[in-house]
PDB file of C-alpha atoms in Angstrom:
ATOM      1  CA  MET A 161     -12.068 -78.650 288.220  1.00 63.00           C
ATOM      2  CA  THR A 162     -13.853 -75.862 289.921  1.00 57.00           C
ATOM      3  CA  THR A 163     -13.263 -72.892 292.167  1.00 54.00           C
ATOM      4  CA  VAL A 164     -15.471 -70.491 294.056  1.00 48.00           C
ATOM      5  CA  THR A 165     -16.156 -68.534 290.898  1.00 45.00           C
ATOM      6  CA  ALA A 166     -18.307 -71.329 289.590  1.00 41.00           C
ATOM      7  CA  SER A 167     -22.027 -71.551 290.171  1.00 37.00           C
ATOM      8  CA  ARG A 168     -22.300 -74.899 288.445  1.00 39.00           C
ATOM      9  CA  ASP A 169     -24.902 -77.416 289.493  1.00 35.00           C
ATOM     10  CA  ALA A 170     -26.909 -77.300 292.677  1.00 32.00           C
ATOM     11  CA  ALA A 171     -24.690 -75.222 294.872  1.00 33.00           C
ATOM     12  CA  GLY A 172     -22.630 -72.159 294.135  1.00 35.00           C
ATOM     13  CA  PRO A 173     -21.498 -68.943 295.770  1.00 33.00           C
ATOM     14  CA  ALA A 174     -23.273 -65.676 295.839  1.00 34.00           C
ATOM     15  CA  SER A 175     -24.885 -64.307 292.722  1.00 35.00           C
ATOM     16  CA  ALA A 176     -22.651 -63.925 289.692  1.00 37.00           C
ATOM     17  CA  PRO A 177     -21.317 -60.493 288.855  1.00 39.00           C
ATOM     18  CA  SER A 178     -23.455 -58.360 286.620  1.00 41.00           C
ATOM     19  CA  VAL A 179     -22.998 -58.885 282.900  1.00 42.00           C
ATOM     20  CA  PRO A 180     -20.516 -56.305 281.634  1.00 47.00           C
ATOM     21  CA  PRO A 181     -21.069 -54.410 278.417  1.00 46.00           C
ATOM     22  CA  ARG A 182     -19.536 -55.921 275.311  1.00 47.00           C
ATOM     23  CA  THR A 183     -15.868 -55.106 275.036  1.00 47.00           C
ATOM     24  CA  ARG A 184     -14.438 -54.446 271.602  1.00 48.00           C
ATOM     25  CA  GLY A 185     -11.847 -57.043 270.720  1.00 54.00           C
ATOM     26  CA  ARG A 186     -13.066 -59.610 273.243  1.00 66.00           C
ATOM     27  CA  LEU A 187     -13.224 -63.150 271.887  1.00 79.00           C
ATOM     28  CA  ASP A 188     -16.780 -64.346 271.348  1.00 86.00           C
ATOM     29  CA  TRP A 189     -18.084 -66.173 274.416  1.00 88.00           C
ATOM     30  CA  ARG A 190     -18.920 -69.290 272.377  1.00 89.00           C
ATOM     31  CA  LEU A 191     -15.287 -69.674 271.394  1.00 92.00           C
ATOM     32  CA  ARG A 192     -14.213 -69.221 275.007  1.00 93.00           C
ATOM     33  CA  PHE A 193     -16.848 -71.754 276.052  1.00 92.00           C
ATOM     34  CA  ALA A 194     -15.428 -74.239 273.526  1.00 93.00           C
ATOM     35  CA  ALA A 195     -11.891 -73.541 274.733  1.00 95.00           C
ATOM     36  CA  LEU A 196     -12.901 -74.140 278.353  1.00 95.00           C
ATOM     37  CA  SER A 197     -14.596 -77.421 277.408  1.00 93.00           C
ATOM     38  CA  LEU A 198     -11.476 -78.597 275.593  1.00 96.00           C
ATOM     39  CA  ILE A 199      -9.121 -77.546 278.373  1.00 97.00           C
ATOM     40  CA  TRP A 200     -11.080 -79.284 281.114  1.00 96.00           C
ATOM     41  CA  GLY A 201     -11.811 -82.296 278.913  1.00 94.00           C
ATOM     42  CA  PHE A 202      -8.106 -82.801 278.176  1.00 97.00           C
ATOM     43  CA  SER A 203      -7.202 -82.338 281.858  1.00 97.00           C
ATOM     44  CA  PHE A 204      -7.848 -86.014 282.563  1.00 97.00           C
ATOM     45  CA  LEU A 205      -5.444 -87.033 279.807  1.00 97.00           C
ATOM     46  CA  LEU A 206      -2.835 -84.648 281.242  1.00 98.00           C
ATOM     47  CA  ILE A 207      -3.297 -86.161 284.706  1.00 98.00           C
ATOM     48  CA  LYS A 208      -2.731 -89.635 283.275  1.00 98.00           C
ATOM     49  CA  VAL A 209       0.439 -88.525 281.466  1.00 98.00           C
ATOM     50  CA  GLY A 210       1.686 -86.614 284.514  1.00 97.00           C
ATOM     51  CA  THR A 211       1.282 -89.569 286.871  1.00 97.00           C
ATOM     52  CA  GLY A 212       3.312 -91.632 284.423  1.00 95.00           C
ATOM     53  CA  GLY A 213       6.405 -89.768 285.567  1.00 95.00           C
ATOM     54  CA  TYR A 214       5.597 -88.305 288.980  1.00 96.00           C
ATOM     55  CA  ALA A 215       3.722 -89.246 292.137  1.00 97.00           C
ATOM     56  CA  PRO A 216       0.070 -88.140 292.304  1.00 97.00           C
ATOM     57  CA  PHE A 217       0.734 -85.613 295.075  1.00 98.00           C
ATOM     58  CA  GLN A 218       3.598 -84.161 293.023  1.00 97.00           C
ATOM     59  CA  VAL A 219       1.317 -83.823 289.996  1.00 98.00           C
ATOM     60  CA  THR A 220      -1.301 -82.072 292.108  1.00 98.00           C
ATOM     61  CA  LEU A 221       1.242 -79.766 293.733  1.00 98.00           C
ATOM     62  CA  GLY A 222       2.709 -78.818 290.360  1.00 97.00           C
ATOM     63  CA  ARG A 223      -0.772 -78.233 288.987  1.00 98.00           C
ATOM     64  CA  LEU A 224      -1.615 -75.873 291.834  1.00 98.00           C
ATOM     65  CA  VAL A 225       1.727 -74.025 291.665  1.00 98.00           C
ATOM     66  CA  PHE A 226       1.344 -73.216 287.964  1.00 98.00           C
ATOM     67  CA  GLY A 227      -2.365 -72.498 288.320  1.00 97.00           C
ATOM     68  CA  THR A 228      -1.732 -70.099 291.187  1.00 98.00           C
ATOM     69  CA  ALA A 229       0.981 -68.353 289.179  1.00 97.00           C
ATOM     70  CA  VAL A 230      -1.507 -67.635 286.376  1.00 97.00           C
ATOM     71  CA  LEU A 231      -4.075 -66.269 288.856  1.00 97.00           C
ATOM     72  CA  ALA A 232      -1.404 -64.147 290.548  1.00 97.00           C
ATOM     73  CA  ALA A 233      -0.457 -62.640 287.186  1.00 97.00           C
ATOM     74  CA  ALA A 234      -4.121 -61.908 286.409  1.00 96.00           C
ATOM     75  CA  MET A 235      -4.605 -60.271 289.798  1.00 95.00           C
ATOM     76  CA  ALA A 236      -1.498 -58.134 289.257  1.00 96.00           C
ATOM     77  CA  VAL A 237      -2.765 -56.958 285.865  1.00 96.00           C
ATOM     78  CA  LYS A 238      -6.184 -56.101 287.296  1.00 93.00           C
ATOM     79  CA  ARG A 239      -4.608 -54.702 290.485  1.00 94.00           C
ATOM     80  CA  GLU A 240      -6.663 -57.012 292.658  1.00 93.00           C
ATOM     81  CA  ARG A 241      -5.672 -57.690 296.252  1.00 93.00           C
ATOM     82  CA  LEU A 242      -6.042 -60.836 298.296  1.00 93.00           C
ATOM     83  CA  PRO A 243      -9.006 -60.910 300.694  1.00 92.00           C
ATOM     84  CA  ARG A 244      -8.695 -59.509 304.186  1.00 88.00           C
ATOM     85  CA  GLY A 245     -10.097 -60.840 307.422  1.00 88.00           C
ATOM     86  CA  ILE A 246      -9.313 -63.956 309.444  1.00 92.00           C
ATOM     87  CA  ARG A 247     -12.852 -65.282 309.025  1.00 92.00           C
ATOM     88  CA  THR A 248     -12.673 -65.123 305.234  1.00 93.00           C
ATOM     89  CA  TRP A 249      -9.293 -66.837 305.160  1.00 95.00           C
ATOM     90  CA  GLY A 250     -10.567 -69.533 307.502  1.00 95.00           C
ATOM     91  CA  HIS A 251     -13.504 -70.324 305.228  1.00 95.00           C
ATOM     92  CA  MET A 252     -11.267 -70.132 302.170  1.00 96.00           C
ATOM     93  CA  THR A 253      -8.957 -72.731 303.709  1.00 97.00           C
ATOM     94  CA  VAL A 254     -11.838 -75.196 303.901  1.00 97.00           C
ATOM     95  CA  ALA A 255     -12.977 -74.286 300.382  1.00 96.00           C
ATOM     96  CA  ALA A 256      -9.439 -74.790 299.031  1.00 97.00           C
ATOM     97  CA  PHE A 257      -9.340 -78.275 300.523  1.00 98.00           C
ATOM     98  CA  LEU A 258     -12.777 -79.338 299.271  1.00 97.00           C
ATOM     99  CA  LEU A 259     -12.628 -77.740 295.820  1.00 96.00           C
ATOM    100  CA  ASN A 260      -8.958 -78.140 294.922  1.00 97.00           C
ATOM    101  CA  ALA A 261      -6.539 -80.017 297.150  1.00 98.00           C
ATOM    102  CA  LEU A 262      -8.763 -83.031 297.853  1.00 98.00           C
ATOM    103  CA  PRO A 263     -10.432 -83.640 294.458  1.00 98.00           C
ATOM    104  CA  PHE A 264      -7.278 -82.892 292.456  1.00 98.00           C
ATOM    105  CA  SER A 265      -5.335 -85.404 294.566  1.00 98.00           C
ATOM    106  CA  LEU A 266      -8.069 -88.033 294.387  1.00 98.00           C
ATOM    107  CA  PHE A 267      -8.294 -87.792 290.601  1.00 98.00           C
ATOM    108  CA  ALA A 268      -4.505 -88.074 290.320  1.00 98.00           C
ATOM    109  CA  TYR A 269      -4.435 -91.189 292.500  1.00 98.00           C
ATOM    110  CA  SER A 270      -7.462 -92.701 290.762  1.00 97.00           C
ATOM    111  CA  GLU A 271      -5.798 -92.501 287.346  1.00 97.00           C
ATOM    112  CA  LEU A 272      -2.996 -94.751 288.521  1.00 97.00           C
ATOM    113  CA  THR A 273      -5.447 -97.635 288.159  1.00 95.00           C
ATOM    114  CA  ILE A 274      -8.390 -96.479 286.026  1.00 94.00           C
ATOM    115  CA  PRO A 275      -8.510 -95.003 282.495  1.00 93.00           C
ATOM    116  CA  SER A 276      -8.721 -91.254 282.037  1.00 95.00           C
ATOM    117  CA  THR A 277     -12.002 -91.849 280.191  1.00 92.00           C
ATOM    118  CA  LEU A 278     -13.611 -93.319 283.309  1.00 92.00           C
ATOM    119  CA  ALA A 279     -12.238 -90.508 285.490  1.00 94.00           C
ATOM    120  CA  GLY A 280     -13.770 -87.931 283.140  1.00 92.00           C
ATOM    121  CA  ILE A 281     -17.148 -89.647 283.259  1.00 91.00           C
ATOM    122  CA  CYS A 282     -17.005 -89.877 287.052  1.00 92.00           C
ATOM    123  CA  ASN A 283     -16.450 -86.114 287.093  1.00 92.00           C
ATOM    124  CA  ALA A 284     -19.819 -85.708 285.340  1.00 87.00           C
ATOM    125  CA  THR A 285     -21.586 -87.117 288.398  1.00 89.00           C
ATOM    126  CA  SER A 286     -20.947 -83.890 290.346  1.00 88.00           C
ATOM    127  CA  PRO A 287     -24.369 -82.411 289.424  1.00 84.00           C
ATOM    128  CA  LEU A 288     -26.023 -85.599 290.698  1.00 85.00           C
ATOM    129  CA  TRP A 289     -24.214 -85.409 294.028  1.00 89.00           C
ATOM    130  CA  GLY A 290     -24.985 -81.702 294.172  1.00 85.00           C
ATOM    131  CA  MET A 291     -28.699 -82.286 293.646  1.00 82.00           C
ATOM    132  CA  ALA A 292     -28.825 -84.942 296.357  1.00 84.00           C
ATOM    133  CA  LEU A 293     -26.866 -82.846 298.862  1.00 87.00           C
ATOM    134  CA  SER A 294     -28.723 -79.597 298.165  1.00 81.00           C
ATOM    135  CA  MET A 295     -32.049 -81.215 299.074  1.00 76.00           C
ATOM    136  CA  VAL A 296     -30.621 -81.756 302.563  1.00 76.00           C
ATOM    137  CA  ALA A 297     -28.329 -78.771 303.050  1.00 72.00           C
ATOM    138  CA  LEU A 298     -30.103 -75.936 301.191  1.00 65.00           C
ATOM    139  CA  SER A 299     -33.630 -75.245 302.366  1.00 59.00           C
ATOM    140  CA  GLU A 300     -34.316 -72.933 299.412  1.00 58.00           C
ATOM    141  CA  ASP A 301     -33.428 -75.609 296.861  1.00 62.00           C
ATOM    142  CA  ARG A 302     -36.614 -77.668 296.784  1.00 67.00           C
ATOM    143  CA  PRO A 303     -36.726 -80.778 294.603  1.00 71.00           C
ATOM    144  CA  THR A 304     -39.238 -81.260 291.802  1.00 79.00           C
ATOM    145  CA  ARG A 305     -40.408 -84.469 290.180  1.00 83.00           C
ATOM    146  CA  VAL A 306     -38.270 -83.762 287.133  1.00 85.00           C
ATOM    147  CA  ARG A 307     -35.132 -83.180 289.202  1.00 80.00           C
ATOM    148  CA  VAL A 308     -35.698 -86.271 291.348  1.00 83.00           C
ATOM    149  CA  ALA A 309     -36.242 -88.284 288.170  1.00 87.00           C
ATOM    150  CA  GLY A 310     -32.996 -86.867 286.808  1.00 85.00           C
ATOM    151  CA  LEU A 311     -31.207 -87.989 289.963  1.00 83.00           C
ATOM    152  CA  GLY A 312     -32.477 -91.534 289.528  1.00 87.00           C
ATOM    153  CA  ILE A 313     -31.661 -91.618 285.820  1.00 90.00           C
ATOM    154  CA  GLY A 314     -28.193 -90.279 286.467  1.00 86.00           C
ATOM    155  CA  PHE A 315     -27.296 -92.980 288.948  1.00 85.00           C
ATOM    156  CA  ILE A 316     -28.656 -95.632 286.598  1.00 90.00           C
ATOM    157  CA  GLY A 317     -26.150 -94.219 284.133  1.00 87.00           C
ATOM    158  CA  VAL A 318     -23.378 -94.568 286.706  1.00 86.00           C
ATOM    159  CA  LEU A 319     -24.250 -98.236 287.217  1.00 84.00           C
ATOM    160  CA  THR A 320     -24.243 -98.694 283.436  1.00 87.00           C
ATOM    161  CA  VAL A 321     -20.763 -97.166 283.107  1.00 84.00           C
ATOM    162  CA  LEU A 322     -19.475 -99.397 285.893  1.00 80.00           C
ATOM    163  CA  GLY A 323     -21.071-102.554 284.428  1.00 77.00           C
ATOM    164  CA  ALA A 324     -23.155-103.397 287.488  1.00 71.00           C
ATOM    165  CA  TRP A 325     -24.905-106.325 285.752  1.00 66.00           C
ATOM    166  CA  GLN A 326     -21.514-108.003 285.378  1.00 67.00           C
ATOM    167  CA  GLY A 327     -20.723-107.609 289.053  1.00 60.00           C
ATOM    168  CA  PHE A 328     -18.321-104.744 288.223  1.00 59.00           C
ATOM    169  CA  HIS A 329     -16.002-107.299 286.609  1.00 67.00           C
ATOM    170  CA  GLY A 330     -12.596-105.906 285.642  1.00 69.00           C
ATOM    171  CA  LEU A 331     -13.213-102.640 287.457  1.00 81.00           C
ATOM    172  CA  ASP A 332     -10.665-101.265 289.887  1.00 90.00           C
ATOM    173  CA  ALA A 333     -12.887-100.476 292.848  1.00 90.00           C
ATOM    174  CA  THR A 334     -10.379 -98.290 294.702  1.00 95.00           C
ATOM    175  CA  GLY A 335      -9.555 -96.060 291.745  1.00 95.00           C
ATOM    176  CA  THR A 336     -13.204 -95.696 290.768  1.00 93.00           C
ATOM    177  CA  ALA A 337     -14.203 -94.879 294.342  1.00 95.00           C
ATOM    178  CA  MET A 338     -11.513 -92.179 294.482  1.00 97.00           C
ATOM    179  CA  ALA A 339     -12.803 -90.586 291.269  1.00 96.00           C
ATOM    180  CA  LEU A 340     -16.381 -90.625 292.541  1.00 94.00           C
ATOM    181  CA  LEU A 341     -15.287 -89.166 295.895  1.00 97.00           C
ATOM    182  CA  ALA A 342     -13.473 -86.404 294.034  1.00 97.00           C
ATOM    183  CA  SER A 343     -16.694 -85.613 292.173  1.00 95.00           C
ATOM    184  CA  LEU A 344     -18.600 -85.626 295.469  1.00 95.00           C
ATOM    185  CA  SER A 345     -16.096 -83.213 297.010  1.00 97.00           C
ATOM    186  CA  TYR A 346     -17.004 -80.457 294.537  1.00 94.00           C
ATOM    187  CA  PRO A 347     -20.673 -79.997 295.521  1.00 92.00           C
ATOM    188  CA  ILE A 348     -19.773 -80.273 299.207  1.00 94.00           C
ATOM    189  CA  GLY A 349     -17.352 -77.415 298.644  1.00 94.00           C
ATOM    190  CA  TRP A 350     -19.894 -75.402 296.638  1.00 90.00           C
ATOM    191  CA  ILE A 351     -22.496 -75.737 299.382  1.00 90.00           C
ATOM    192  CA  TYR A 352     -19.940 -74.749 302.029  1.00 93.00           C
ATOM    193  CA  VAL A 353     -18.966 -71.654 300.033  1.00 91.00           C
ATOM    194  CA  ARG A 354     -22.589 -70.715 299.471  1.00 87.00           C
ATOM    195  CA  ARG A 355     -23.367 -70.926 303.169  1.00 87.00           C
ATOM    196  CA  THR A 356     -20.254 -69.153 304.447  1.00 90.00           C
ATOM    197  CA  LEU A 357     -18.958 -66.750 301.805  1.00 86.00           C
ATOM    198  CA  ALA A 358     -22.118 -65.590 300.056  1.00 77.00           C
ATOM    199  CA  GLY A 359     -21.808 -62.125 301.617  1.00 72.00           C
ATOM    200  CA  ALA A 360     -18.088 -61.690 301.080  1.00 70.00           C
ATOM    201  CA  GLY A 361     -17.290 -58.282 299.643  1.00 75.00           C
ATOM    202  CA  GLU A 362     -14.195 -59.372 297.717  1.00 82.00           C
ATOM    203  CA  SER A 363     -14.277 -60.079 293.998  1.00 86.00           C
ATOM    204  CA  HIS A 364     -14.491 -63.616 292.676  1.00 88.00           C
ATOM    205  CA  LEU A 365     -10.987 -63.265 291.206  1.00 92.00           C
ATOM    206  CA  SER A 366      -9.573 -62.273 294.581  1.00 93.00           C
ATOM    207  CA  LEU A 367     -11.301 -65.162 296.358  1.00 92.00           C
ATOM    208  CA  THR A 368     -10.209 -67.638 293.710  1.00 93.00           C
ATOM    209  CA  GLY A 369      -6.604 -66.481 293.882  1.00 95.00           C
ATOM    210  CA  ALA A 370      -6.636 -66.933 297.650  1.00 96.00           C
ATOM    211  CA  GLN A 371      -8.263 -70.337 297.294  1.00 96.00           C
ATOM    212  CA  LEU A 372      -5.612 -71.654 294.906  1.00 97.00           C
ATOM    213  CA  LEU A 373      -2.839 -70.179 297.055  1.00 97.00           C
ATOM    214  CA  LEU A 374      -4.178 -71.958 300.129  1.00 98.00           C
ATOM    215  CA  ALA A 375      -4.579 -75.232 298.254  1.00 98.00           C
ATOM    216  CA  THR A 376      -0.966 -74.927 297.080  1.00 98.00           C
ATOM    217  CA  VAL A 377       0.202 -74.447 300.669  1.00 98.00           C
ATOM    218  CA  GLN A 378      -1.811 -77.490 301.767  1.00 98.00           C
ATOM    219  CA  LEU A 379      -0.199 -79.685 299.101  1.00 98.00           C
ATOM    220  CA  ALA A 380       3.236 -78.221 299.807  1.00 98.00           C
ATOM    221  CA  VAL A 381       2.894 -79.453 303.392  1.00 97.00           C
ATOM    222  CA  VAL A 382       1.496 -82.882 302.527  1.00 97.00           C
ATOM    223  CA  THR A 383       3.596 -83.825 299.484  1.00 97.00           C
ATOM    224  CA  PRO A 384       7.006 -84.142 301.240  1.00 96.00           C
ATOM    225  CA  LEU A 385       5.442 -86.409 303.852  1.00 96.00           C
ATOM    226  CA  PHE A 386       4.339 -89.006 301.289  1.00 95.00           C
ATOM    227  CA  THR A 387       6.795 -88.617 298.414  1.00 95.00           C
ATOM    228  CA  SER A 388      10.501 -88.172 297.857  1.00 93.00           C
ATOM    229  CA  VAL A 389      12.200 -85.701 295.543  1.00 90.00           C
ATOM    230  CA  PRO A 390      12.311 -87.137 291.989  1.00 87.00           C
ATOM    231  CA  THR A 391      15.756 -88.338 290.967  1.00 83.00           C
ATOM    232  CA  SER A 392      15.017 -87.442 287.340  1.00 84.00           C
ATOM    233  CA  PHE A 393      12.565 -85.161 285.618  1.00 88.00           C
ATOM    234  CA  SER A 394      10.775 -86.786 282.704  1.00 91.00           C
ATOM    235  CA  LEU A 395      10.082 -84.109 280.112  1.00 95.00           C
ATOM    236  CA  VAL A 396       6.695 -85.195 278.733  1.00 97.00           C
ATOM    237  CA  PRO A 397       5.076 -85.767 282.150  1.00 97.00           C
ATOM    238  CA  LEU A 398       6.569 -82.466 283.323  1.00 97.00           C
ATOM    239  CA  LEU A 399       5.073 -80.621 280.352  1.00 98.00           C
ATOM    240  CA  ALA A 400       1.749 -82.310 281.105  1.00 98.00           C
ATOM    241  CA  VAL A 401       1.840 -81.010 284.687  1.00 98.00           C
ATOM    242  CA  VAL A 402       2.721 -77.499 283.496  1.00 98.00           C
ATOM    243  CA  ALA A 403      -0.170 -77.542 280.999  1.00 98.00           C
ATOM    244  CA  LEU A 404      -2.500 -79.008 283.616  1.00 98.00           C
ATOM    245  CA  GLY A 405      -1.727 -76.152 285.983  1.00 98.00           C
ATOM    246  CA  ALA A 406      -1.325 -73.188 283.657  1.00 97.00           C
ATOM    247  CA  LEU A 407      -4.179 -74.145 281.323  1.00 97.00           C
ATOM    248  CA  GLY A 408      -6.391 -76.657 283.142  1.00 96.00           C
ATOM    249  CA  THR A 409      -6.429 -74.686 286.379  1.00 96.00           C
ATOM    250  CA  GLY A 410      -5.216 -71.102 285.865  1.00 96.00           C
ATOM    251  CA  LEU A 411      -6.481 -70.163 282.400  1.00 96.00           C
ATOM    252  CA  ALA A 412      -9.613 -72.291 282.810  1.00 95.00           C
ATOM    253  CA  VAL A 413     -10.574 -70.375 285.954  1.00 92.00           C
ATOM    254  CA  LEU A 414     -10.153 -67.057 284.145  1.00 93.00           C
ATOM    255  CA  LEU A 415     -12.242 -68.286 281.206  1.00 93.00           C
ATOM    256  CA  GLN A 416     -14.931 -69.537 283.549  1.00 90.00           C
ATOM    257  CA  TYR A 417     -14.873 -66.287 285.499  1.00 87.00           C
ATOM    258  CA  GLY A 418     -15.439 -64.323 282.304  1.00 87.00           C
ATOM    259  CA  LEU A 419     -18.200 -66.624 281.078  1.00 89.00           C
ATOM    260  CA  VAL A 420     -20.131 -66.429 284.344  1.00 85.00           C
ATOM    261  CA  ALA A 421     -19.858 -62.646 284.256  1.00 82.00           C
ATOM    262  CA  GLU A 422     -20.922 -62.344 280.609  1.00 86.00           C
ATOM    263  CA  VAL A 423     -23.570 -65.013 280.018  1.00 85.00           C
ATOM    264  CA  GLY A 424     -24.484 -66.039 283.556  1.00 78.00           C
ATOM    265  CA  PRO A 425     -23.883 -69.202 285.587  1.00 75.00           C
ATOM    266  CA  THR A 426     -26.665 -71.222 283.939  1.00 70.00           C
ATOM    267  CA  THR A 427     -25.068 -71.072 280.505  1.00 75.00           C
ATOM    268  CA  ALA A 428     -21.517 -71.276 281.843  1.00 78.00           C
ATOM    269  CA  GLN A 429     -22.265 -74.462 283.783  1.00 78.00           C
ATOM    270  CA  MET A 430     -23.236 -76.261 280.566  1.00 81.00           C
ATOM    271  CA  VAL A 431     -19.518 -76.897 280.066  1.00 86.00           C
ATOM    272  CA  THR A 432     -19.994 -79.746 282.560  1.00 83.00           C
ATOM    273  CA  TYR A 433     -21.736 -81.825 279.902  1.00 83.00           C
ATOM    274  CA  PHE A 434     -18.961 -81.535 277.320  1.00 88.00           C
ATOM    275  CA  ILE A 435     -16.101 -82.542 279.626  1.00 90.00           C
ATOM    276  CA  PRO A 436     -16.715 -86.331 279.670  1.00 90.00           C
ATOM    277  CA  VAL A 437     -17.232 -86.416 275.912  1.00 88.00           C
ATOM    278  CA  ILE A 438     -13.894 -84.717 275.283  1.00 92.00           C
ATOM    279  CA  ALA A 439     -12.132 -86.722 278.007  1.00 92.00           C
ATOM    280  CA  THR A 440     -13.370 -89.971 276.459  1.00 91.00           C
ATOM    281  CA  ALA A 441     -12.373 -88.982 272.926  1.00 91.00           C
ATOM    282  CA  ALA A 442      -8.920 -87.868 274.092  1.00 94.00           C
ATOM    283  CA  GLY A 443      -8.303 -91.016 276.126  1.00 94.00           C
ATOM    284  CA  VAL A 444      -9.290 -93.347 273.296  1.00 92.00           C
ATOM    285  CA  ALA A 445      -7.619 -91.440 270.451  1.00 93.00           C
ATOM    286  CA  LEU A 446      -4.381 -90.339 272.120  1.00 95.00           C
ATOM    287  CA  LEU A 447      -3.798 -92.858 274.906  1.00 94.00           C
ATOM    288  CA  GLY A 448      -5.277 -95.909 273.202  1.00 94.00           C
ATOM    289  CA  GLU A 449      -7.623 -96.645 276.097  1.00 92.00           C
ATOM    290  CA  SER A 450     -10.221 -99.333 275.440  1.00 88.00           C
ATOM    291  CA  LEU A 451     -13.881 -98.436 275.379  1.00 82.00           C
ATOM    292  CA  ALA A 452     -16.678-100.908 276.092  1.00 82.00           C
ATOM    293  CA  TRP A 453     -20.149-100.131 274.758  1.00 83.00           C
ATOM    294  CA  SER A 454     -21.441 -99.553 278.297  1.00 83.00           C
ATOM    295  CA  THR A 455     -19.092 -96.596 278.849  1.00 84.00           C
ATOM    296  CA  PRO A 456     -20.479 -94.160 276.238  1.00 87.00           C
ATOM    297  CA  VAL A 457     -24.042 -95.392 276.733  1.00 89.00           C
ATOM    298  CA  GLY A 458     -23.795 -94.945 280.482  1.00 87.00           C
ATOM    299  CA  ALA A 459     -22.161 -91.550 280.030  1.00 87.00           C
ATOM    300  CA  VAL A 460     -25.085 -90.343 277.916  1.00 90.00           C
ATOM    301  CA  ILE A 461     -27.511 -91.516 280.607  1.00 89.00           C
ATOM    302  CA  VAL A 462     -25.465 -89.778 283.309  1.00 86.00           C
ATOM    303  CA  LEU A 463     -25.429 -86.514 281.366  1.00 87.00           C
ATOM    304  CA  ALA A 464     -29.171 -86.717 280.669  1.00 89.00           C
ATOM    305  CA  GLY A 465     -29.888 -87.238 284.355  1.00 84.00           C
ATOM    306  CA  ALA A 466     -27.498 -84.453 285.333  1.00 83.00           C
ATOM    307  CA  ALA A 467     -29.219 -82.081 282.910  1.00 85.00           C
ATOM    308  CA  LEU A 468     -32.621 -82.878 284.412  1.00 84.00           C
ATOM    309  CA  THR A 469     -31.355 -82.186 287.927  1.00 79.00           C
ATOM    310  CA  GLN A 470     -30.602 -78.621 286.809  1.00 74.00           C
ATOM    311  CA  VAL A 471     -34.159 -77.879 285.665  1.00 77.00           C
ATOM    312  CA  ARG A 472     -35.657 -75.313 288.012  1.00 66.00           C
ATOM    313  CA  ARG A 473     -39.317 -74.897 288.863  1.00 59.00           C
ATOM    314  CA  GLY A 474     -41.070 -72.790 286.264  1.00 56.00           C
ATOM    315  CA  ALA A 475     -38.144 -72.943 283.842  1.00 52.00           C
TER     316      ALA A 475
END
C-alpha cells in the first residue's frame, strides 16, 4: 500500500520534507490520519469484491490506472513535472515493481483463496520483514535488544494467526504465502529506494507519480498475456476497483504525503497498526468472513512486535 513517499518501518527514502507552516482551512492531521487508516483498511475488502468480478491482474491494472489518474491531477494542480534522467527512471522502474506492481498483484491473487481479514493481517508483517532485512542491508540501522525481541514476538504472532499448533489446518498455503510475499516486497522496495534514490532532487510527489505510471505500464504489458477481455462488466466489482485505485492508491498517497510533511514519518507510519484492525472489522461485518479466536489474538501479538521493532536507540 506504499510508495516512495513513505518512510514507514525500517527502510524509507531520503529525509521527509520539512514541516510546512499551518495552512488555514487545512483539515486537522488527525482526521486525515483517520481517513488514511480507513481507506487502507478497507482496501482489502475492495480487493476481495473486485476479484469477485475480474481477474486479479485486471483488478491491479484498474487500481493503478485510477490511482495514477489522481496523482496526475494532483501534479497538474501543483504544476509538478515528472523526473528527468535515465538513471532516475531506471531506479523508479524497479521501485514501481517492488512497491506497487508485485505486491498489489500478489494481494489480489491471494484473496482468491484467503479471507480479506487474513490478507490485512499479513500486510502488518511488513515492519517485521523490514527490521530483519535492514539489519543485513543497512549498516546504519543497528539492532537493539528491544527491536530483536519485537522481531521474535511478531513472528510468534504470525504463527498464532496461522494456527501453527494445529498444523495450519484449513489454511490455504498458496494464498497465505502470496500475501506474506507481498508484505515482504514492501521493505525490499523501501531499502532499494533508500539506497538508490536518497539523493534525488525531485519532489516526493513527482517521484510517486512516476512510480505509479511505471507500475501501470508494467501491468498493462502483463495483463493481456494472462487474461482475456471481460465479456461483461459487473458493476459492484467495477466500482470496487475504481474506489481501490482512486481512494486506496491515489488519494491515500496524497494523504500520506501530507502527513509525512506535516507531522513527520514516525507519526505517519503509525497508520500501519490500524490497517489490520479495520481490515478485520470490515471483512467480518460486511463480507461475513469467519473469525477464529487465534486471528485477533495473533494480530495483536504481530502489531506489538512490529511496534517494538520501530523503537530506536535512545528513544
